[in-house]
Coordinates of C-alpha atoms in Angstrom, one line a residue:
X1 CA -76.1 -116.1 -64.7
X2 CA -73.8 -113.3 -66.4
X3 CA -71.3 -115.0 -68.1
X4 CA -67.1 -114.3 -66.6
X5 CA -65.8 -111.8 -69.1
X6 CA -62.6 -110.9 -67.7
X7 CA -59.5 -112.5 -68.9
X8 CA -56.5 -111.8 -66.1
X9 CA -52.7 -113.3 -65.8
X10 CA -52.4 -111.2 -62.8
X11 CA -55.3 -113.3 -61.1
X12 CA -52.8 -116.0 -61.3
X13 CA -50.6 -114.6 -58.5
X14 CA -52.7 -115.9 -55.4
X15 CA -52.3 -119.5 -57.0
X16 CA -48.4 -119.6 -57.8
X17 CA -47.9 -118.4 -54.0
X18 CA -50.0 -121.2 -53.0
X19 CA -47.9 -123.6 -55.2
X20 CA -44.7 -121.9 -54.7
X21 CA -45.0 -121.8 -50.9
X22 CA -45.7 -125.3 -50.9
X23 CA -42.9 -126.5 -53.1
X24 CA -40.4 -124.0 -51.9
X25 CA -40.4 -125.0 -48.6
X26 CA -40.2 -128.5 -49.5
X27 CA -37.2 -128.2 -52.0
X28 CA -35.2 -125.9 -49.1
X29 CA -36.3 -128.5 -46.0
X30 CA -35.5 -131.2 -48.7
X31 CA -31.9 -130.0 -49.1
X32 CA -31.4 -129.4 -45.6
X33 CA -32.3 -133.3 -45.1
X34 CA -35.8 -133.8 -43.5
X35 CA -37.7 -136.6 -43.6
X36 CA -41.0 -136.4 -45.3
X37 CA -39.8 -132.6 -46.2
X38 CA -42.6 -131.9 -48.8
X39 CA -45.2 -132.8 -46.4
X40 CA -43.8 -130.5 -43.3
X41 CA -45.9 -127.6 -44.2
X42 CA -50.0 -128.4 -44.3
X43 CA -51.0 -127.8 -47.9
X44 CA -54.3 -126.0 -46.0
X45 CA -51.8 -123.1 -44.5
X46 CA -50.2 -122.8 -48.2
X47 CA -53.3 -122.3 -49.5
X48 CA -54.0 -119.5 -46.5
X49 CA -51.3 -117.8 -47.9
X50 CA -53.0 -117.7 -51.7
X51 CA -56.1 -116.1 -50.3
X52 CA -54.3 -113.4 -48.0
X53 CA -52.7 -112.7 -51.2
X54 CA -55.4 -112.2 -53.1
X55 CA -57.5 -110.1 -50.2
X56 CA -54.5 -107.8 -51.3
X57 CA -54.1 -108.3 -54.8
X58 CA -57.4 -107.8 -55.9
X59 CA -59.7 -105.1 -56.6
X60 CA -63.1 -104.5 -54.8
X61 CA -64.3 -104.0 -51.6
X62 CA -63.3 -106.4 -48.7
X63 CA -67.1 -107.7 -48.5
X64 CA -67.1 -108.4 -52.0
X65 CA -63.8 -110.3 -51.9
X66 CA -64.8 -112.5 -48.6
X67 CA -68.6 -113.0 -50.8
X68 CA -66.3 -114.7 -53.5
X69 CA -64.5 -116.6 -50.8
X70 CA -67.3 -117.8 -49.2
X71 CA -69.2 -118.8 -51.9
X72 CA -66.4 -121.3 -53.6
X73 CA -66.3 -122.5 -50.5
X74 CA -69.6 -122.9 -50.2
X75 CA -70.1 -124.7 -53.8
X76 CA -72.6 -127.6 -53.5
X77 CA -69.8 -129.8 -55.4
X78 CA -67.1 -128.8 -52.8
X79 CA -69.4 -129.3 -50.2
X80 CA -70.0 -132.9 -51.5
X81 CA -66.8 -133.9 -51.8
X82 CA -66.0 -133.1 -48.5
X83 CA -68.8 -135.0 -46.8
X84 CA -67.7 -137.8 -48.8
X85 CA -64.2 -137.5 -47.7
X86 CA -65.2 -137.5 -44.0
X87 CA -67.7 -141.0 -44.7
X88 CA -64.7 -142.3 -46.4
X89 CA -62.5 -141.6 -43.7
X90 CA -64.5 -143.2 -41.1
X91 CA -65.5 -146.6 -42.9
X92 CA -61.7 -146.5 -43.6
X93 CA -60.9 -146.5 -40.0
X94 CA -63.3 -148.6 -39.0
X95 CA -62.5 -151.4 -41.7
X96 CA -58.8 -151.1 -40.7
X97 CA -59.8 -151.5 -37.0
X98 CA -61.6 -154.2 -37.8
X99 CA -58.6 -155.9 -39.1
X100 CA -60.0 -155.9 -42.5
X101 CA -56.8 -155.0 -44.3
X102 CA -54.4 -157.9 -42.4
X103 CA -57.2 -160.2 -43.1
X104 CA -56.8 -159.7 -47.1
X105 CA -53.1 -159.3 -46.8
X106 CA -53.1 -163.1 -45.3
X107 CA -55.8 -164.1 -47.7
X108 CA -53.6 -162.9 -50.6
X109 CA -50.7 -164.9 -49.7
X110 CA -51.7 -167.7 -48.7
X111 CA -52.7 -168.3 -52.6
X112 CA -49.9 -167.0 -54.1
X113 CA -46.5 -169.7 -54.6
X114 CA -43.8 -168.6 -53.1
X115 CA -42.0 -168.2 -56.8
X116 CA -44.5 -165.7 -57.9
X117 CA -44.4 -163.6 -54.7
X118 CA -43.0 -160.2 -56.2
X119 CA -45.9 -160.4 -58.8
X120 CA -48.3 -161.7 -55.8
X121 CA -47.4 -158.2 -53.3
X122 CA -48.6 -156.6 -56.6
X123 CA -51.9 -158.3 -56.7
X124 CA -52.2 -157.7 -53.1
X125 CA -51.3 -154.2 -53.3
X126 CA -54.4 -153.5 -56.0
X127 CA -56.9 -155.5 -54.1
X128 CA -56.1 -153.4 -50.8
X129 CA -55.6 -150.0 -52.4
X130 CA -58.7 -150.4 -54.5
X131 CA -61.2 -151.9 -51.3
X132 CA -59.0 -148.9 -48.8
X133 CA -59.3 -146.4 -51.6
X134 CA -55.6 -145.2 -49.8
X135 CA -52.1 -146.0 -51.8
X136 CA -50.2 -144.8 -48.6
X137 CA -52.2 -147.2 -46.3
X138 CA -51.6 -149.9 -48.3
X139 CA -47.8 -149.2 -48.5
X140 CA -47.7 -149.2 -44.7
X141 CA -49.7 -152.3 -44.1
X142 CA -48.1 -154.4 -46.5
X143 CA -44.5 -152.9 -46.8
X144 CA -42.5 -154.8 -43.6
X145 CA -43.7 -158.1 -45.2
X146 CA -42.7 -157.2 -48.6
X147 CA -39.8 -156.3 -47.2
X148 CA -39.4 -159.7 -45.3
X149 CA -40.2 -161.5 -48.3
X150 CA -37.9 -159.7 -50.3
X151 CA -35.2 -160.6 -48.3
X152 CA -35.7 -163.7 -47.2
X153 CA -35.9 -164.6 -51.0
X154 CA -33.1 -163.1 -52.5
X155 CA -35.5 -160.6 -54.5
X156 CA -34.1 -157.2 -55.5
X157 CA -35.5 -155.0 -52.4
X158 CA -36.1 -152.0 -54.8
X159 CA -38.2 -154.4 -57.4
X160 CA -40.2 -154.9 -54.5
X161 CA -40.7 -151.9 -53.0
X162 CA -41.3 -150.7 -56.7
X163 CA -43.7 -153.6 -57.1
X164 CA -45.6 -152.5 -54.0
X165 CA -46.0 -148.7 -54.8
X166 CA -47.0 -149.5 -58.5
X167 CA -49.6 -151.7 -56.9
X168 CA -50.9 -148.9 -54.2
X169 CA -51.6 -146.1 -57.0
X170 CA -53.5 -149.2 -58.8
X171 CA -56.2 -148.8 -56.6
X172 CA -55.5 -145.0 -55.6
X173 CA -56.4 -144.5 -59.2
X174 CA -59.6 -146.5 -59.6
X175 CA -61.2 -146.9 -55.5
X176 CA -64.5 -145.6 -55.8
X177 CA -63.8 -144.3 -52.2
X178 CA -60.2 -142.6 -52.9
X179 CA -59.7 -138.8 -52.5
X180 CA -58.3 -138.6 -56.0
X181 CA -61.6 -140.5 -57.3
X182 CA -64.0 -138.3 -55.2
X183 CA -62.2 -134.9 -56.1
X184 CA -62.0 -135.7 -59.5
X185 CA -65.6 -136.8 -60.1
X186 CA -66.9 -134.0 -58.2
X187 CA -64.8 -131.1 -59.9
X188 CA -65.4 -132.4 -63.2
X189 CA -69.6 -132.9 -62.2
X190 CA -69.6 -136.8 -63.2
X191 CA -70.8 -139.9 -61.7
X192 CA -67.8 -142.7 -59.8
X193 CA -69.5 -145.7 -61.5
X194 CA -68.9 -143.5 -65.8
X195 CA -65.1 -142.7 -63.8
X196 CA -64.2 -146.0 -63.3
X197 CA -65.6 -147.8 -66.6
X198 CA -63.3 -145.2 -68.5
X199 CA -60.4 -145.7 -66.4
X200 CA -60.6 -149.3 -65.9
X201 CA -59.8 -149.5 -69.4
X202 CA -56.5 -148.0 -68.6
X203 CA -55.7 -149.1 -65.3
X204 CA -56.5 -152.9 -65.9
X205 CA -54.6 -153.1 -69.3
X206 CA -51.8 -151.6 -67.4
X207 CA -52.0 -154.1 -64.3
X208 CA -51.7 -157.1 -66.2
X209 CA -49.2 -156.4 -68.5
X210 CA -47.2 -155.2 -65.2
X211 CA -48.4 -158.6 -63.1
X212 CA -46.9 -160.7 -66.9
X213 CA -43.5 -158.8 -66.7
X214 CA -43.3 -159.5 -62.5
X215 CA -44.1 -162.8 -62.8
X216 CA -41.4 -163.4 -65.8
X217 CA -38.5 -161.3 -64.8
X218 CA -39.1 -161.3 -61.0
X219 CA -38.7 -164.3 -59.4
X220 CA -36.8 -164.9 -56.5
X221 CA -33.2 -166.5 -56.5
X222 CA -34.1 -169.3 -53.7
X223 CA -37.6 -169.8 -52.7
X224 CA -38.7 -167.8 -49.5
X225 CA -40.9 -169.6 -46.9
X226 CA -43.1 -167.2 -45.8
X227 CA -45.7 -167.6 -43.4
X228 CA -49.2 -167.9 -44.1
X229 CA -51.2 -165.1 -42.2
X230 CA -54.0 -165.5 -40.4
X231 CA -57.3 -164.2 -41.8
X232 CA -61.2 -163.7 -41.4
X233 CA -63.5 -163.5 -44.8
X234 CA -66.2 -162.2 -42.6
X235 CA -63.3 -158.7 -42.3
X236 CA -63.6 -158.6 -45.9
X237 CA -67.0 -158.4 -46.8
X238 CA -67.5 -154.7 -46.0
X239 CA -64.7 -154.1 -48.0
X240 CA -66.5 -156.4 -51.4
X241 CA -69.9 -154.8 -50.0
X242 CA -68.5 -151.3 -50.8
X243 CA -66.6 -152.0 -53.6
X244 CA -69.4 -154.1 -55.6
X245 CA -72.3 -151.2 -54.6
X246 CA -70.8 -148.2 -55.2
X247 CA -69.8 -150.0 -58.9
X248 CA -73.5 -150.1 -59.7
X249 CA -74.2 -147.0 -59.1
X250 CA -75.8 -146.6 -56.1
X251 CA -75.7 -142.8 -54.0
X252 CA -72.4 -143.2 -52.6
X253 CA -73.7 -141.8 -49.7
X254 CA -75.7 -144.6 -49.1
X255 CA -73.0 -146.9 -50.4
X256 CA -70.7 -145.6 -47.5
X257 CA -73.1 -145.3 -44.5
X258 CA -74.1 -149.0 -45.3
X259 CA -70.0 -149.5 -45.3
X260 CA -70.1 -147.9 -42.2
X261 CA -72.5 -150.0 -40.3
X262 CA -71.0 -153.3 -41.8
X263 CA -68.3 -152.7 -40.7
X264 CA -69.5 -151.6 -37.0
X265 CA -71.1 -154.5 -36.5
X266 CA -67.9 -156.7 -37.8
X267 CA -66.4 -154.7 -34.4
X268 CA -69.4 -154.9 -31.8
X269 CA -69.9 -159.2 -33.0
X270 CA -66.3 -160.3 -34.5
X271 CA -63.8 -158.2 -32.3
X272 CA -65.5 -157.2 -29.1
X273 CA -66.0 -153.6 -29.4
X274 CA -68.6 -151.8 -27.3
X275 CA -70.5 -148.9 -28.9
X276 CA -68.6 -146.1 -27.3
X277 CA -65.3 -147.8 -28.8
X278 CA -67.3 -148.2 -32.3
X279 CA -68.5 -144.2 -32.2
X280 CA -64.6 -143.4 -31.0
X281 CA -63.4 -145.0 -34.4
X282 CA -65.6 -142.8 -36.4
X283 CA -64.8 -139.9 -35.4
X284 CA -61.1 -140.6 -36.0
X285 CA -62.3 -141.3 -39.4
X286 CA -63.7 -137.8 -39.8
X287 CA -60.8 -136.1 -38.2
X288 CA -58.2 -138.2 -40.5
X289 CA -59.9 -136.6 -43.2
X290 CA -59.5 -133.4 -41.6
X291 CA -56.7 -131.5 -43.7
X292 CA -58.1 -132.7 -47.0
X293 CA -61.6 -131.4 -46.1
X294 CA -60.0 -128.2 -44.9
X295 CA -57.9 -128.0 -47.9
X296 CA -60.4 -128.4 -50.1
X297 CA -63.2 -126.1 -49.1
X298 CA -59.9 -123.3 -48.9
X299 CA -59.0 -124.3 -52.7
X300 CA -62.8 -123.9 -53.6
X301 CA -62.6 -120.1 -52.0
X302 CA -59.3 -119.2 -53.8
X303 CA -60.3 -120.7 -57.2
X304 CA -64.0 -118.9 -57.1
X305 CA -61.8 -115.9 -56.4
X306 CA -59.1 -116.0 -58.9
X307 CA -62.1 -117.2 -61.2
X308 CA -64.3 -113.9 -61.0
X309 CA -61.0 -111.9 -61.4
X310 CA -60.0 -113.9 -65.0
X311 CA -57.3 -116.7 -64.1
X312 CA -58.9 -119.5 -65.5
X313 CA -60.1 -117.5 -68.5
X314 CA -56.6 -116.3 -68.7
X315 CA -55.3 -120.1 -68.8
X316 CA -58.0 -121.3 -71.4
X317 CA -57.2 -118.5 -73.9
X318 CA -54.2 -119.6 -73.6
X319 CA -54.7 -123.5 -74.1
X320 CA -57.2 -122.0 -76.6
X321 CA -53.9 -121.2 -78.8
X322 CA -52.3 -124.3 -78.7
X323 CA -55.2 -127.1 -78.3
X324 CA -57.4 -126.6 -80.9
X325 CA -59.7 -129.7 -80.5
X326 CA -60.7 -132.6 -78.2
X327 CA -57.0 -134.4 -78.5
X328 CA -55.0 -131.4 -78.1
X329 CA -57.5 -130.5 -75.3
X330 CA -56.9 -133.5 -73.3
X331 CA -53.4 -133.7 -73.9
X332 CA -53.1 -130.2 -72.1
X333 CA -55.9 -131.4 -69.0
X334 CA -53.0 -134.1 -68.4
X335 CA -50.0 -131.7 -68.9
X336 CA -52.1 -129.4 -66.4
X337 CA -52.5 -132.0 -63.6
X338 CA -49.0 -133.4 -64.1
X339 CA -47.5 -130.2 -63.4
X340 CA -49.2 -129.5 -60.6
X341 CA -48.5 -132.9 -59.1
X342 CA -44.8 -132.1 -59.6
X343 CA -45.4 -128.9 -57.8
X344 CA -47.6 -129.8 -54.7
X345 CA -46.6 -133.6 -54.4
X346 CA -50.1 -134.4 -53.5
X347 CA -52.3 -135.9 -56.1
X348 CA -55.5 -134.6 -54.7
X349 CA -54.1 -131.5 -54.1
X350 CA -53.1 -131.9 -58.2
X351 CA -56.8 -132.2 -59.3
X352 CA -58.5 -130.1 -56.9
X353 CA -56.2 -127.4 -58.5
X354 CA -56.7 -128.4 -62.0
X355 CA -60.0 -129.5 -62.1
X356 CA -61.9 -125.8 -62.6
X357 CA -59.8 -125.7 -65.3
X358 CA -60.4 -128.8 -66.5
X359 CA -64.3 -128.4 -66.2
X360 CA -64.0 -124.9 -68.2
X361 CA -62.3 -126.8 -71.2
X362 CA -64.8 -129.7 -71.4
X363 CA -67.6 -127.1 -71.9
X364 CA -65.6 -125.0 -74.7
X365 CA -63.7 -128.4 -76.3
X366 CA -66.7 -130.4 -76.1
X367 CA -64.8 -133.1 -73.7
X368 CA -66.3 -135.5 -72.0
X369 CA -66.3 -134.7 -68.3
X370 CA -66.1 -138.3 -67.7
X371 CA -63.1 -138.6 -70.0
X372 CA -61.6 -135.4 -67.8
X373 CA -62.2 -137.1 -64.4
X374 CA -60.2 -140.1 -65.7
X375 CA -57.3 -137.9 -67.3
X376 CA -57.2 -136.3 -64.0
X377 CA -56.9 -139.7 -61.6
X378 CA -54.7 -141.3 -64.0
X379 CA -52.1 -138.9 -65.0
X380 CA -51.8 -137.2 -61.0
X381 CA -51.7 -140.9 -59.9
X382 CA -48.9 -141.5 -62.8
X383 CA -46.9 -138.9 -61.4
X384 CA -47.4 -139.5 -57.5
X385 CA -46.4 -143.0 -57.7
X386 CA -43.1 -141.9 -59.8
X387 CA -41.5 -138.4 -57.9
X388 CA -38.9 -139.5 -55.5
X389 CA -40.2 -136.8 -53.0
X390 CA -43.7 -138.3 -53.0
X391 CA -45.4 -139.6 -49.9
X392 CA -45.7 -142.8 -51.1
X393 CA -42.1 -143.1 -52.5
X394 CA -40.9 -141.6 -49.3
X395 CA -42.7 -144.1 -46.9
X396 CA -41.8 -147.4 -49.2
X397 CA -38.1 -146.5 -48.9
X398 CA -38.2 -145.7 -45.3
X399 CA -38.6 -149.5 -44.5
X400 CA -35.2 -150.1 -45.4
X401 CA -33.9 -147.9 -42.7
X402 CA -31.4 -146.2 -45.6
X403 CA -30.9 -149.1 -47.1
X404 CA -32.6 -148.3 -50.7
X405 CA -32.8 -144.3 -51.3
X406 CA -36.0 -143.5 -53.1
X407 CA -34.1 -142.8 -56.5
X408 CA -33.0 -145.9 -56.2
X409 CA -36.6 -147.4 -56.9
X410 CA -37.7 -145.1 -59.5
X411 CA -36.3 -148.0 -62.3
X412 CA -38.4 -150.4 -60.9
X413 CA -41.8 -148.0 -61.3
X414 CA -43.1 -150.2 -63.9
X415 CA -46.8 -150.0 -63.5
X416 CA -46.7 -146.5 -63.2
X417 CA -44.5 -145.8 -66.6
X418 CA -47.2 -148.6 -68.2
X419 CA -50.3 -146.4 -67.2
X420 CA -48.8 -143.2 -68.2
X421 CA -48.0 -144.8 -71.8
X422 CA -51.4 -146.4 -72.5
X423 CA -53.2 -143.6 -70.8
X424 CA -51.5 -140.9 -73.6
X425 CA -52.1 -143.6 -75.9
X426 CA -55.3 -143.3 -75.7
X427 CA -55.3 -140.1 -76.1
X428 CA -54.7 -140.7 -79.7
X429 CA -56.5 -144.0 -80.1
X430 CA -59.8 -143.5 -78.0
X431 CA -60.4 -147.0 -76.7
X432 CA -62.1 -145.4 -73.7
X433 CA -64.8 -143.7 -75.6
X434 CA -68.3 -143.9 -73.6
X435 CA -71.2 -145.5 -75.8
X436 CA -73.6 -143.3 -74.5
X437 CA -72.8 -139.2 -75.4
X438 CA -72.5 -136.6 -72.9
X439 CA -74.8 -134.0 -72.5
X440 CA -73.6 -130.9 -72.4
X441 CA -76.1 -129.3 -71.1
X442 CA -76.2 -131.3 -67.6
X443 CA -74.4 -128.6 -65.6
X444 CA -77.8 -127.0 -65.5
X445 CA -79.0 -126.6 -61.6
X446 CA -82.5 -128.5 -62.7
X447 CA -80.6 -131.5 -63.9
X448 CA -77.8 -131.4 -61.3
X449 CA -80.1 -132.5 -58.4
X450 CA -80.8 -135.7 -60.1
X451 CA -76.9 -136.3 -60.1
X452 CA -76.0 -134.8 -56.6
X453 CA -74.0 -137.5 -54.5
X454 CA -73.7 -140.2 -57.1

C-alpha cells in the first residue's frame, strides 16, 4: 500500500466541527440550565455534521469521497469493536436482569463494618464497574444507598458521592468488557489481556492508596445501621466467569457469548424467565449499544477521510516538533486524549478520536501499542471521572435532588487525581514496561488474523 504523503491543517476542519458542535451546544444548553446538557445532542448527529463538512471541504469526486467514507467505516478493527460493543451490551443487560448487580451490591456490604462504609461503597463500586464494564451503571445502582448510608451516618454526602464515582471509573478503566477498553485496544491493534496487565499497574496502585486514605480520613461521625441486602452467588458467577476468561486471554468473542448464555440460563432456572423474555433482553442489549456502534463506525468514516486528505499527518508533524522520543511521545498521546475528553465529555468518544493518531505515533516513536491503549483508558477515564459536566458527575449529584452541585464533589475526586499522578508518573519512571517487546511489524494483514477478536 502507497504510503499517505499529504500533510493538511485544512483536513482538520471536518473534525473541529464535529468537536465544536458537540461542545458548543453543550456549553450554551449548559448555561441556559439543562439537565444532562452535554449529552442533549447524540455525539452520532455531531459527527454527521464532520462528514457533510468534509463532502464539501474536500477535493475529489463525490464517489471518491463516499469510497473513503465507506471504507473507514468498513475497517475490520472498527467493525470489531462494534460487534463487541453490541455482545457486551447484551450480557450487560442480561446480567443486570438477572439481578447480578444488586446481588454483589448486598454481598459487598454485608462484609464491610459499618465504620469503614465510605471506603467499603469504594470497593463495591470497583468490583461492579470492573464485572459491568459501565461507570455510569454502577453509579445508578449503587448511588441511593450510598446516599442512605451517607446520611444516616453523618458522612460528608460529597465524600461519598466522590467515593462512588472514583470507584465507577475504577473499573471503567480496566473491565475487559468496557467501551473505553474495547475502543482502545482495537484502535491501538492490541490484545485486552497486554491492556490490562499494563494498566493494572496503574489502576490498582491507585485503588489502594485511595481505599488507605477512605478508610483513615472517612469514617462516619455515629455508626449507620444499614441493612444487609439480600443476595444470590449463583447472580455472580457470570459476572467472575467473564471477568476470569477474558483475563486469560481467551477470543473475547467467545468469552462474551459464553457470558451470554450463563447468564440466560441464570434467567430461564433462577428467575423464571421464558425464552422469548430471555431473547427480548438481548436485543435490548444490542440496541443499548446502539449510539456507540453508530458513533463509532461514523468516526471510522470521517477519520479515514480526513486521513487520506493529511490531518493526522498534519498533527504528527506537528507532535514530531515537540516529542522527540518515546516520553515526550506519550506525554502528548495523553495530552491528545485529555483534550478531547474535555471537548466531547465522553471518554469513548475521547479515544475513538484520538486513537488513529495515537496508532500513527507508536509506529514513528516506536511506542508500544499496548503502552498506548493504556495511556488512552487511563488518562480519558482520569478526566471523565473529574469534569463537572460529565455523565457520571452529572448522575452522582442528581441523587441529592440539588442538594450537592457537581463542583461541589470535585474535592473529594481522590482516586481520580491518584491515577492521573501515578499514570504521568510513569511516564517518567516506566514501571509498566512489558517483558516481552513489541513487534513492530504486527500491523501486517498476514499477522493480524492471528490477533483478530482477542
Amino acid at each position: 500500500m502507497k504510503e499517505n504523503k499529504n500533510i493538511s491543517a485544512k483536513a482538520l476542519v471536518p473534525f473541529l466541527v464535529f468537536i465544536f458542535s458537540y461542545l458548543l451546544t453543550g456549553a450554551i444548553l449548559q448555561s441556559r440550565g439543562v439537565e444532562m446538557a452535554f449529552y442533549q445532542v447524540p455525539a452520532p448527529v455531531a459527527a454527521f455534521l464532520g462528514i457533510i463538512t468534509a463532502f464539501i471541504l474536500f477535493k475529489g469526486s463525490i464517489d471518491d469521497k463516499f469510497d473513503n467514507l465507506i471504507a473507514g467505516c468498513g475497517d475490520s478493527n472498527i467493525i470489531i469493536m462494534c460487534l463487541i460493543y453490541i455482545l457486551a451490551g447484551a450480557f450487560s443487560s442480561l446480567a443486570k436482569a438477572s439481578g447480578g448487580v444488586d446481588s454483589v451490591v448486598g454481598l459487598g456490604l454485608s462484609f464491610v463494618p459499618p465504620r469503614f462504609l465510605t471506603a467499603g461503597v469504594f470497593l463495591i463500586a470497583c468490583f461492579i464497574s470492573i464485572a459491568t464494564g459501565s461507570s455510569v451503571g454502577t453509579i445508578t445502582a449503587l448511588g441511593p444507598i450510598a446516599l442512605g448510608l451517607a446520611e444516616s451516618g453523618g458522612i460528608n454526602i460529597a465524600l461519598m458521592l466522590g467515593s462512588l464515582v472514583g470507584g465507577s471509573m475504577f473499573g471503567d478503566n480496566l473491565s475487559v468488557i468496557s467501551d473505553t477498553t474495547i475502543a482502545a485496544t482495537r484502535t491501538q491493534n492490541c490484545d485486552m489481556k497486554d491492556k490490562f496487565r499494563m494498566n493494572a499497574k496503574i489502576a490498582f496502585p491507585s485503588g489502594l492508596i485511595t481505599f488507605i486514605l477512605l478508610i483513615i480520613f472517612a469514617r462516619p461521625e455515629s455508626e449507620p445501621s444499614h441493612k444487609l441486602l439480600a443476595y444470590n452467588i449463583i447472580e455472580i458467577i457470570p459476572y467472575l466467569f467473564v471477568l476470569i476468561v477474558a483475563l486469560m486471554g481467551v477470543n473475547v468473542f467467545l468469552v462474551l457469548t459464553c457470558g451470554i448464555f450463563l447468564s440466560s440460563l441464570v434467567l430461564l432456572s433462577n428467575n423464571g424467565f421464558n425464552l422469548l423474555e430471555v431473547a427480548q433482553c438481548i436485543w435490548q442489549g444490542f440496541t443499548g449499544m446502539f449510539e456507540i456502534f453508530l458513533l463509532s463506525m461514523l468516526i471510522g468514516g470521517l477519520s479515514n477521510m480526513v486521513a487520506k486528505e493529511g490531518g493526522i499527518n498534519w498533527i504528527i508533524s506537528k507532535i514530531k516538533k515537540i516529542a522527540k522520543g518515546k516520553r515526550s511521545g506519550e506525554i502528548a498521546i495523553g495530552l491528545l486524549v485529555s483534550i478531547a475528553d474535555l471537548a466531547v465529555a465522553n471518554n469513548t468518544v475521547a479515544i475513538i478520536i484520538s486513537g488513529p493518531i495515537a496508532k500513527e505515533m507508536c509506529k514513528d516513536m516506536k511506542i508500544d501499542p499496548r503502552r498506548s491503549a493504556s495511556l488512552l483508558d487511563t488518562y480519558s477515564c482520569v478526566f471523565q471521572g473529574i469534569i463537572p459536566y460529565a455523565a457520571q458527575v452529572l448522575i452522582a449529584a442528581s441523587f441529592t435532588e440539588g442538594a450537592v452541585a457537581p463542583f461541589e464533589i470535585i474535592p473529594y475526586f481522590w482516586y481520580q487525581f491518584i491515577l492521573g499522578i501515578i499514570c504521568t508518573s510513569s511516564i517518567f519512571f516506566p514501571f509498566t514496561k512489558a517483558k516481552d517487546r513489541w513487534n513492530f511489524e504486527y500491523d501486517m494483514p498476514e499477522s493480524k488474523a492471528q490477533h483478530l477478536g482477542k
